[in-house]
Structure formats: C-alpha cells, structure tokens
Amino acid sequence: MNRSAILLGALLASGASVTWAQSSYPSHPITLIVPFAAGSGTDIGARVLAKDMSDILKAPVIVENKPGANGALGSATAARAKPDGYTLLVGSATTNAVNFSFFPSKLGYEPKSFDVVAGVGTSPISLYIGTSAKWRNLADLLAYGKAHPGQLRCGSGNSVTQVSCELFYKLTGIDATTIPYKSNPQSLTDLAGGHIDFAFSDASVAKTFLDTKKISPIAVAAPKRYPATPEVPTFVEQGVAGLEVTAWTAVFAPTGTPAPVIQKLHAAVLKSSHSPESVQLRASSGTQPLELNREESSHFVKEEIKRWEAYVKSSGVKPE
C-alpha cells in the first residue's frame, strides 16, 4: 500500500471516529455549572433541567454550583472546559450580558467564549418591600425617599439587580444606598427581616418569601403586568418610565463544541421545557419559557449584551 493510500485511510478512520463519538454522545455524565449559590433562581431551574436532560439523553446530568464574583467564577470555569459537550454553563442575564459591561477586564471569559445552546426561561424583575414596611406602594416609598434623602437601602444580589437599584434612583430622583449581597435569596432574607427597605429580584427567587407573606411586590419592571402577579402594576403605570429589566437563563457550551453535539443538547433543553416538572416550576415561580431556535437564541443573547451595556452606562455604575 502506498503512502497516499495510508494517509487517506487514516483520515477516513479519523473522520469515522469523530462521527462515532458524536453519534454516541453522551457516553458519560454531563456537568451543568451553575455560577450561583444553591437556592438561587438559576439553581432552582437548573436542577429541574438536569433531571429532564438526564431522562432525555439517557445519561447522568450533574449540577455543580460554583458561585462567586457575580457568577464570573463559574462562568470562567465553564469557558475553560474542553469543548466536548460534557461541561455546560447555565448562564443568565448577569453572567452572559451584564457582566461584560460591569467587569470588562476581570471576568476571565468574553462573549466569544461560548456558543448558545438554548434559552431556558425569562422573568421580569420586580421591586419588593417587606410586608411590615411603613409604605404600602411605590408612591409611598418614593414620597418617603424624597422626604428622607440617603436613608433608604436597596438590596441587590447580582449585577442585574444592582443596576436595577441604580437605574431606579436615577429615574425617580431619590437618594438611596445600594446594599450588595452574594445572592438574591440573601437580599430578600434581609428584606423580610426588615434590615433593608426594598429590593429587586426575579420571581423565581421571591416565590418562597411570597408564600410566607414576608415580602410583597409593588412594581414590575416590564412593559405590561406579569401573568403570575396580575394585581401588581408596572413601573410605567405608576409614572416611572425606562425601567424594563428581564432576568433570563440559557444553556451555553464552550466555543468549539461540535455542532451535532450542540444540536442534540438544544433539542434536549427545548424538550425539557414541556416536562411536567418544568411546567409546574413555571406555574409556581411565574417564569416563562424561552423557546427559541439556535439562531434566535444567539441573536437574543447578542441583543441582551447591547441592552445591558446601555443600562449600565445609563445607571452611572462605573465598570470595575
């Protein structure tokens, strides 16, 4: 056999092995990195997703929490992973949009570090107060804030809610202080205990506190009222325009992951959104499915990066 025939045979064998590897995917456990603490909104959804994906793909899917640095620690870990479909990131508006403007030089990853696998869900951010607070609605809160400059404290558990606090001050003209927490559950715990005056959060995290009647939403940062809380008016309805903030989650793979593997994962994530557990979670938390094809998913994330860049600039928060 001549040299050319040997090389051709090797190339064909190599191509066959790659095709076989992709067709047999997954052959061992998949890790979903959640860059936030257990109990966060991202974590709650990721655990339902992991169970569904395990059933769909016939392979174990394990959730690994890697919180820290506004989600940057876990996201950077996922970005450095081998692009073979066995390490994925459950990213969010914080990790895969806001952080690029918030910490432009400290992340350890960038937009091109990931391919978008599929959207998971969305939830508008709302402003919450403690049920024992002296104000009962947004008008009361603003009146108090303007009469007592510098006294109100806004809780934030990630960069999305931090920017929300700062935008709120700018749009309403109140002078308040942002109190940073490591997660939104921690922020809402202090809100329920009366240690801060109001906080921004997504609905999935707030659900536990709402069920115990420790906090109440008084304004939704969306163009229209939220189906899960139809009695709560939007900011626009209450005279505050320009505050539309949406929390979202999506699955990302390190750039270079084979397209057939991403397509298989994409199909699994979309199928998960129709599982009884996913439907029940959305019903209880008030989140909405983010069902987009791969091209639409990539476009959505790119537009979110642009939107949050404008929000960060408008809020006056200085990038770190």
CSV table of C-alpha atoms in Angstrom, one decimal:
chain,number,residue,atom,x,y,z
A,1,MET,CA,0.0,0.0,0.0
A,2,ASN,CA,1.5,3.4,-1.0
A,3,ARG,CA,1.9,6.4,1.4
A,4,SER,CA,-1.1,8.3,-0.1
A,5,ALA,CA,-3.5,5.4,0.5
A,6,ILE,CA,-2.3,5.0,4.1
A,7,LEU,CA,-2.8,8.8,4.8
A,8,LEU,CA,-6.3,8.6,3.1
A,9,GLY,CA,-7.2,5.6,5.2
A,10,ALA,CA,-6.0,7.4,8.4
A,11,LEU,CA,-8.1,10.5,7.6
A,12,LEU,CA,-11.2,8.4,6.8
A,13,ALA,CA,-10.7,6.5,10.1
A,14,SER,CA,-10.3,9.7,12.0
A,15,GLY,CA,-13.5,11.2,10.5
A,16,ALA,CA,-15.3,8.0,11.3
A,17,SER,CA,-14.2,8.1,14.9
A,18,VAL,CA,-15.3,11.7,15.3
A,19,THR,CA,-18.7,10.9,13.7
A,20,TRP,CA,-19.0,7.8,16.0
A,21,ALA,CA,-18.0,9.9,19.1
A,22,GLN,CA,-20.7,12.5,18.3
A,23,SER,CA,-23.4,9.9,17.5
A,24,SER,CA,-22.7,8.1,20.7
A,25,TYR,CA,-22.8,11.3,22.7
A,26,PRO,CA,-23.3,11.4,25.7
A,27,SER,CA,-21.3,8.4,26.8
A,28,HIS,CA,-20.6,9.7,30.3
A,29,PRO,CA,-22.0,12.3,32.8
A,30,ILE,CA,-22.6,15.9,31.8
A,31,THR,CA,-21.9,18.7,34.2
A,32,LEU,CA,-24.1,21.8,34.3
A,33,ILE,CA,-22.1,24.5,36.0
A,34,VAL,CA,-24.4,26.9,37.9
A,35,PRO,CA,-22.4,30.1,38.7
A,36,PHE,CA,-24.6,31.0,41.7
A,37,ALA,CA,-25.4,29.6,45.1
A,38,ALA,CA,-27.8,26.7,45.8
A,39,GLY,CA,-31.3,28.1,46.2
A,40,SER,CA,-30.8,30.9,43.6
A,41,GLY,CA,-33.3,31.2,40.8
A,42,THR,CA,-30.7,29.9,38.3
A,43,ASP,CA,-30.0,26.9,40.6
A,44,ILE,CA,-33.7,26.0,41.1
A,45,GLY,CA,-34.3,25.9,37.3
A,46,ALA,CA,-31.0,24.1,36.6
A,47,ARG,CA,-31.9,21.2,38.9
A,48,VAL,CA,-35.2,20.6,37.1
A,49,LEU,CA,-33.4,20.9,33.8
A,50,ALA,CA,-30.7,18.5,34.9
A,51,LYS,CA,-33.3,15.8,35.8
A,52,ASP,CA,-35.1,16.3,32.5
A,53,MET,CA,-31.9,16.2,30.4
A,54,SER,CA,-30.8,13.0,32.2
A,55,ASP,CA,-34.1,11.4,31.2
A,56,ILE,CA,-34.0,12.6,27.6
A,57,LEU,CA,-30.3,12.0,26.9
A,58,LYS,CA,-30.1,8.7,29.0
A,59,ALA,CA,-27.0,9.9,30.8
A,60,PRO,CA,-26.4,11.5,34.2
A,61,VAL,CA,-26.5,15.3,34.3
A,62,ILE,CA,-25.0,16.8,37.4
A,63,VAL,CA,-25.4,20.3,38.8
A,64,GLU,CA,-22.2,21.8,40.1
A,65,ASN,CA,-22.6,25.1,42.0
A,66,LYS,CA,-19.6,27.5,41.5
A,67,PRO,CA,-20.7,30.8,43.0
A,68,GLY,CA,-18.6,33.9,43.3
A,69,ALA,CA,-17.7,37.3,41.7
A,70,ASN,CA,-21.3,37.8,40.3
A,71,GLY,CA,-21.2,34.5,38.6
A,72,ALA,CA,-17.9,35.1,36.9
A,73,LEU,CA,-16.0,32.3,38.7
A,74,GLY,CA,-18.3,29.5,37.5
A,75,SER,CA,-18.7,31.1,34.0
A,76,ALA,CA,-14.9,31.3,33.6
A,77,THR,CA,-14.5,27.7,34.7
A,78,ALA,CA,-17.1,26.6,32.0
A,79,ALA,CA,-15.4,28.7,29.4
A,80,ARG,CA,-12.1,26.9,30.0
A,81,ALA,CA,-13.6,23.5,29.8
A,82,LYS,CA,-12.9,21.1,27.0
A,83,PRO,CA,-15.4,21.8,24.2
A,84,ASP,CA,-16.9,18.3,24.0
A,85,GLY,CA,-20.4,18.8,25.4
A,86,TYR,CA,-19.7,17.4,28.8
A,87,THR,CA,-19.3,20.7,30.7
A,88,LEU,CA,-22.0,23.3,30.1
A,89,LEU,CA,-22.9,26.6,31.7
A,90,VAL,CA,-26.4,27.6,32.9
A,91,GLY,CA,-25.8,31.2,32.2
A,92,SER,CA,-28.0,34.2,32.9
A,93,ALA,CA,-28.5,37.9,32.1
A,94,THR,CA,-26.0,38.6,34.9
A,95,THR,CA,-23.2,36.2,33.6
A,96,ASN,CA,-23.7,36.5,29.9
A,97,ALA,CA,-24.8,40.1,29.4
A,98,VAL,CA,-24.4,42.5,32.3
A,99,ASN,CA,-21.0,41.3,33.4
A,100,PHE,CA,-19.4,42.1,30.1
A,101,SER,CA,-20.1,45.8,30.8
A,102,PHE,CA,-19.8,45.6,34.6
A,103,PHE,CA,-16.4,43.9,34.8
A,104,PRO,CA,-14.9,44.3,31.3
A,105,SER,CA,-11.4,43.4,32.3
A,106,LYS,CA,-11.8,40.9,35.2
A,107,LEU,CA,-14.1,38.1,34.0
A,108,GLY,CA,-11.8,35.5,32.6
A,109,TYR,CA,-14.3,35.0,29.7
A,110,GLU,CA,-16.0,37.0,27.0
A,111,PRO,CA,-19.0,36.7,24.7
A,112,LYS,CA,-17.0,34.7,22.1
A,113,SER,CA,-16.0,32.2,24.8
A,114,PHE,CA,-19.4,30.5,24.4
A,115,ASP,CA,-21.9,29.1,21.9
A,116,VAL,CA,-25.5,29.4,22.9
A,117,VAL,CA,-27.1,26.0,23.2
A,118,ALA,CA,-30.7,27.1,24.0
A,119,GLY,CA,-32.8,29.5,26.1
A,120,VAL,CA,-34.4,28.2,29.2
A,121,GLY,CA,-36.7,30.8,30.8
A,122,THR,CA,-37.4,34.5,31.4
A,123,SER,CA,-38.8,36.5,34.3
A,124,PRO,CA,-39.2,40.3,34.7
A,125,ILE,CA,-37.6,41.8,37.7
A,126,SER,CA,-39.9,43.3,40.3
A,127,LEU,CA,-39.4,45.7,43.2
A,128,TYR,CA,-40.3,44.1,46.6
A,129,ILE,CA,-40.9,45.6,50.0
A,130,GLY,CA,-41.3,43.9,53.4
A,131,THR,CA,-44.9,43.3,54.5
A,132,SER,CA,-44.1,45.1,57.8
A,133,ALA,CA,-42.8,48.2,55.9
A,134,LYS,CA,-44.3,51.6,56.6
A,135,TRP,CA,-45.0,52.1,52.9
A,136,ARG,CA,-47.6,50.0,51.1
A,137,ASN,CA,-47.0,51.0,47.4
A,138,LEU,CA,-44.5,52.7,45.1
A,139,ALA,CA,-45.9,56.2,45.7
A,140,ASP,CA,-45.5,55.9,49.4
A,141,LEU,CA,-41.9,54.6,49.0
A,142,LEU,CA,-40.9,57.4,46.7
A,143,ALA,CA,-42.6,60.0,49.0
A,144,TYR,CA,-40.6,58.7,51.9
A,145,GLY,CA,-37.4,58.6,49.9
A,146,LYS,CA,-37.7,62.1,48.7
A,147,ALA,CA,-38.5,63.4,52.3
A,148,HIS,CA,-35.6,61.4,53.8
A,149,PRO,CA,-32.7,61.5,51.3
A,150,GLY,CA,-30.0,59.0,51.9
A,151,GLN,CA,-32.0,56.9,54.3
A,152,LEU,CA,-33.5,54.2,52.1
A,153,ARG,CA,-31.5,51.0,51.4
A,154,CYS,CA,-31.9,48.9,48.2
A,155,GLY,CA,-30.8,45.2,48.3
A,156,SER,CA,-29.1,43.6,45.3
A,157,GLY,CA,-27.9,40.1,44.9
A,158,ASN,CA,-26.2,40.3,41.5
A,159,SER,CA,-25.2,42.8,38.8
A,160,VAL,CA,-28.7,42.7,37.3
A,161,THR,CA,-30.3,43.8,40.5
A,162,GLN,CA,-27.5,46.2,41.3
A,163,VAL,CA,-28.0,48.1,38.0
A,164,SER,CA,-31.8,48.0,38.7
A,165,CYS,CA,-31.3,49.8,42.0
A,166,GLU,CA,-29.1,52.4,40.4
A,167,LEU,CA,-31.4,53.0,37.5
A,168,PHE,CA,-34.3,53.3,39.9
A,169,TYR,CA,-32.6,56.1,41.8
A,170,LYS,CA,-31.8,57.9,38.6
A,171,LEU,CA,-35.3,57.6,37.1
A,172,THR,CA,-37.1,58.6,40.3
A,173,GLY,CA,-34.7,61.2,41.6
A,174,ILE,CA,-34.4,59.6,45.1
A,175,ASP,CA,-31.2,59.4,47.0
A,176,ALA,CA,-30.7,55.8,48.3
A,177,THR,CA,-27.9,53.4,49.1
A,178,THR,CA,-27.4,50.0,47.4
A,179,ILE,CA,-26.6,47.2,49.8
A,180,PRO,CA,-24.8,44.3,47.9
A,181,TYR,CA,-25.3,40.7,48.7
A,182,LYS,CA,-23.8,37.5,47.3
A,183,SER,CA,-27.2,36.3,46.0
A,184,ASN,CA,-30.8,37.5,45.7
A,185,PRO,CA,-32.0,35.0,48.3
A,186,GLN,CA,-29.7,36.7,50.9
A,187,SER,CA,-31.0,40.1,49.9
A,188,LEU,CA,-34.6,39.0,50.2
A,189,THR,CA,-33.9,37.3,53.6
A,190,ASP,CA,-32.7,40.7,54.9
A,191,LEU,CA,-35.7,42.4,53.3
A,192,ALA,CA,-38.1,40.0,55.1
A,193,GLY,CA,-36.3,40.7,58.3
A,194,GLY,CA,-36.5,44.5,58.0
A,195,HIS,CA,-32.8,45.1,57.6
A,196,ILE,CA,-33.2,46.8,54.2
A,197,ASP,CA,-36.1,48.8,52.8
A,198,PHE,CA,-36.7,47.4,49.3
A,199,ALA,CA,-35.0,45.1,46.9
A,200,PHE,CA,-35.1,44.0,43.2
A,201,SER,CA,-35.4,40.3,42.4
A,202,ASP,CA,-36.7,37.9,39.8
A,203,ALA,CA,-40.0,36.0,40.6
A,204,SER,CA,-38.5,32.5,41.0
A,205,VAL,CA,-36.3,33.6,44.0
A,206,ALA,CA,-39.1,35.7,45.5
A,207,LYS,CA,-41.6,32.8,45.4
A,208,THR,CA,-40.5,31.3,48.8
A,209,PHE,CA,-40.7,34.7,50.5
A,210,LEU,CA,-44.1,35.5,48.9
A,211,ASP,CA,-45.5,32.2,50.1
A,212,THR,CA,-44.7,33.0,53.7
A,213,LYS,CA,-46.1,36.6,53.2
A,214,LYS,CA,-42.8,38.2,54.3
A,215,ILE,CA,-42.5,40.4,51.2
A,216,SER,CA,-44.7,42.0,48.6
A,217,PRO,CA,-44.1,43.1,45.0
A,218,ILE,CA,-45.2,46.7,44.3
A,219,ALA,CA,-43.9,47.3,40.8
A,220,VAL,CA,-43.0,45.1,37.8
A,221,ALA,CA,-40.1,46.2,35.5
A,222,ALA,CA,-41.8,45.1,32.3
A,223,PRO,CA,-43.9,46.7,29.5
A,224,LYS,CA,-47.1,45.0,30.9
A,225,ARG,CA,-48.3,43.3,34.0
A,226,TYR,CA,-46.9,39.9,34.8
A,227,PRO,CA,-49.3,37.0,34.4
A,228,ALA,CA,-48.2,35.5,37.7
A,229,THR,CA,-49.0,38.7,39.6
A,230,PRO,CA,-51.7,40.5,37.6
A,231,GLU,CA,-52.6,42.7,40.5
A,232,VAL,CA,-49.2,44.3,40.6
A,233,PRO,CA,-48.8,47.4,38.3
A,234,THR,CA,-45.8,48.1,36.1
A,235,PHE,CA,-43.4,51.0,36.8
A,236,VAL,CA,-44.8,52.7,33.7
A,237,GLU,CA,-48.3,52.6,35.1
A,238,GLN,CA,-47.0,54.3,38.2
A,239,GLY,CA,-45.2,57.1,36.4
A,240,VAL,CA,-41.7,55.6,36.1
A,241,ALA,CA,-40.7,55.1,32.5
A,242,GLY,CA,-37.5,53.4,31.3
A,243,LEU,CA,-37.1,50.6,33.8
A,244,GLU,CA,-37.7,47.4,32.0
A,245,VAL,CA,-35.5,44.6,33.3
A,246,THR,CA,-35.8,40.9,32.5
A,247,ALA,CA,-34.0,38.1,34.2
A,248,TRP,CA,-33.3,35.1,31.9
A,249,THR,CA,-31.4,31.8,31.8
A,250,ALA,CA,-29.9,29.9,28.9
A,251,VAL,CA,-27.5,27.0,28.4
A,252,PHE,CA,-24.1,27.7,27.0
A,253,ALA,CA,-21.3,25.5,25.7
A,254,PRO,CA,-17.6,26.4,25.4
A,255,THR,CA,-16.8,27.6,21.9
A,256,GLY,CA,-15.7,24.8,19.6
A,257,THR,CA,-18.2,22.3,20.8
A,258,PRO,CA,-19.2,20.2,17.8
A,259,ALA,CA,-22.3,21.4,16.1
A,260,PRO,CA,-24.1,18.0,16.2
A,261,VAL,CA,-23.5,17.8,20.0
A,262,ILE,CA,-24.9,21.3,20.4
A,263,GLN,CA,-27.9,20.4,18.3
A,264,LYS,CA,-28.6,17.4,20.4
A,265,LEU,CA,-28.3,19.4,23.6
A,266,HIS,CA,-30.5,22.1,22.1
A,267,ALA,CA,-33.3,19.6,21.4
A,268,ALA,CA,-33.0,18.2,24.9
A,269,VAL,CA,-33.3,21.6,26.5
A,270,LEU,CA,-36.4,22.5,24.4
A,271,LYS,CA,-38.0,19.2,25.2
A,272,SER,CA,-37.3,19.8,28.9
A,273,SER,CA,-39.5,22.9,28.8
A,274,HIS,CA,-42.5,20.7,28.3
A,275,SER,CA,-41.9,18.2,31.1
A,276,PRO,CA,-44.4,18.2,34.0
A,277,GLU,CA,-41.7,19.3,36.4
A,278,SER,CA,-40.8,22.3,34.2
A,279,VAL,CA,-44.4,23.3,33.7
A,280,GLN,CA,-45.0,23.0,37.4
A,281,LEU,CA,-41.9,25.1,38.2
A,282,ARG,CA,-43.0,27.9,35.8
A,283,ALA,CA,-46.5,27.9,37.3
A,284,SER,CA,-45.2,28.2,40.8
A,285,SER,CA,-42.5,30.7,40.1
A,286,GLY,CA,-44.1,32.7,37.4
A,287,THR,CA,-41.3,32.3,34.9
A,288,GLN,CA,-42.0,32.0,31.1
A,289,PRO,CA,-40.3,29.6,28.7
A,290,LEU,CA,-37.6,31.0,26.4
A,291,GLU,CA,-38.2,28.7,23.4
A,292,LEU,CA,-36.1,29.9,20.5
A,293,ASN,CA,-34.2,28.1,17.7
A,294,ARG,CA,-30.4,28.2,17.8
A,295,GLU,CA,-30.2,31.2,15.5
A,296,GLU,CA,-32.8,33.1,17.5
A,297,SER,CA,-31.1,32.2,20.8
A,298,SER,CA,-27.8,33.6,19.6
A,299,HIS,CA,-29.5,36.8,18.4
A,300,PHE,CA,-31.3,37.1,21.7
A,301,VAL,CA,-28.1,37.0,23.7
A,302,LYS,CA,-26.3,39.5,21.4
A,303,GLU,CA,-29.1,41.9,21.8
A,304,GLU,CA,-29.2,41.5,25.6
A,305,ILE,CA,-25.5,42.3,25.7
A,306,LYS,CA,-26.1,45.5,23.8
A,307,ARG,CA,-29.2,46.4,26.0
A,308,TRP,CA,-27.3,45.9,29.3
A,309,GLU,CA,-24.4,47.9,28.0
A,310,ALA,CA,-26.8,50.8,27.6
A,311,TYR,CA,-28.4,50.2,31.0
A,312,VAL,CA,-25.0,50.1,32.8
A,313,LYS,CA,-24.0,53.3,31.1
A,314,SER,CA,-27.3,55.0,31.9
A,315,SER,CA,-27.2,53.9,35.5
A,316,GLY,CA,-23.9,55.6,36.2
A,317,VAL,CA,-22.4,52.5,37.7
A,318,LYS,CA,-18.7,52.6,37.0
A,319,PRO,CA,-17.3,49.3,35.4
A,320,GLU,CA,-14.7,47.6,37.6
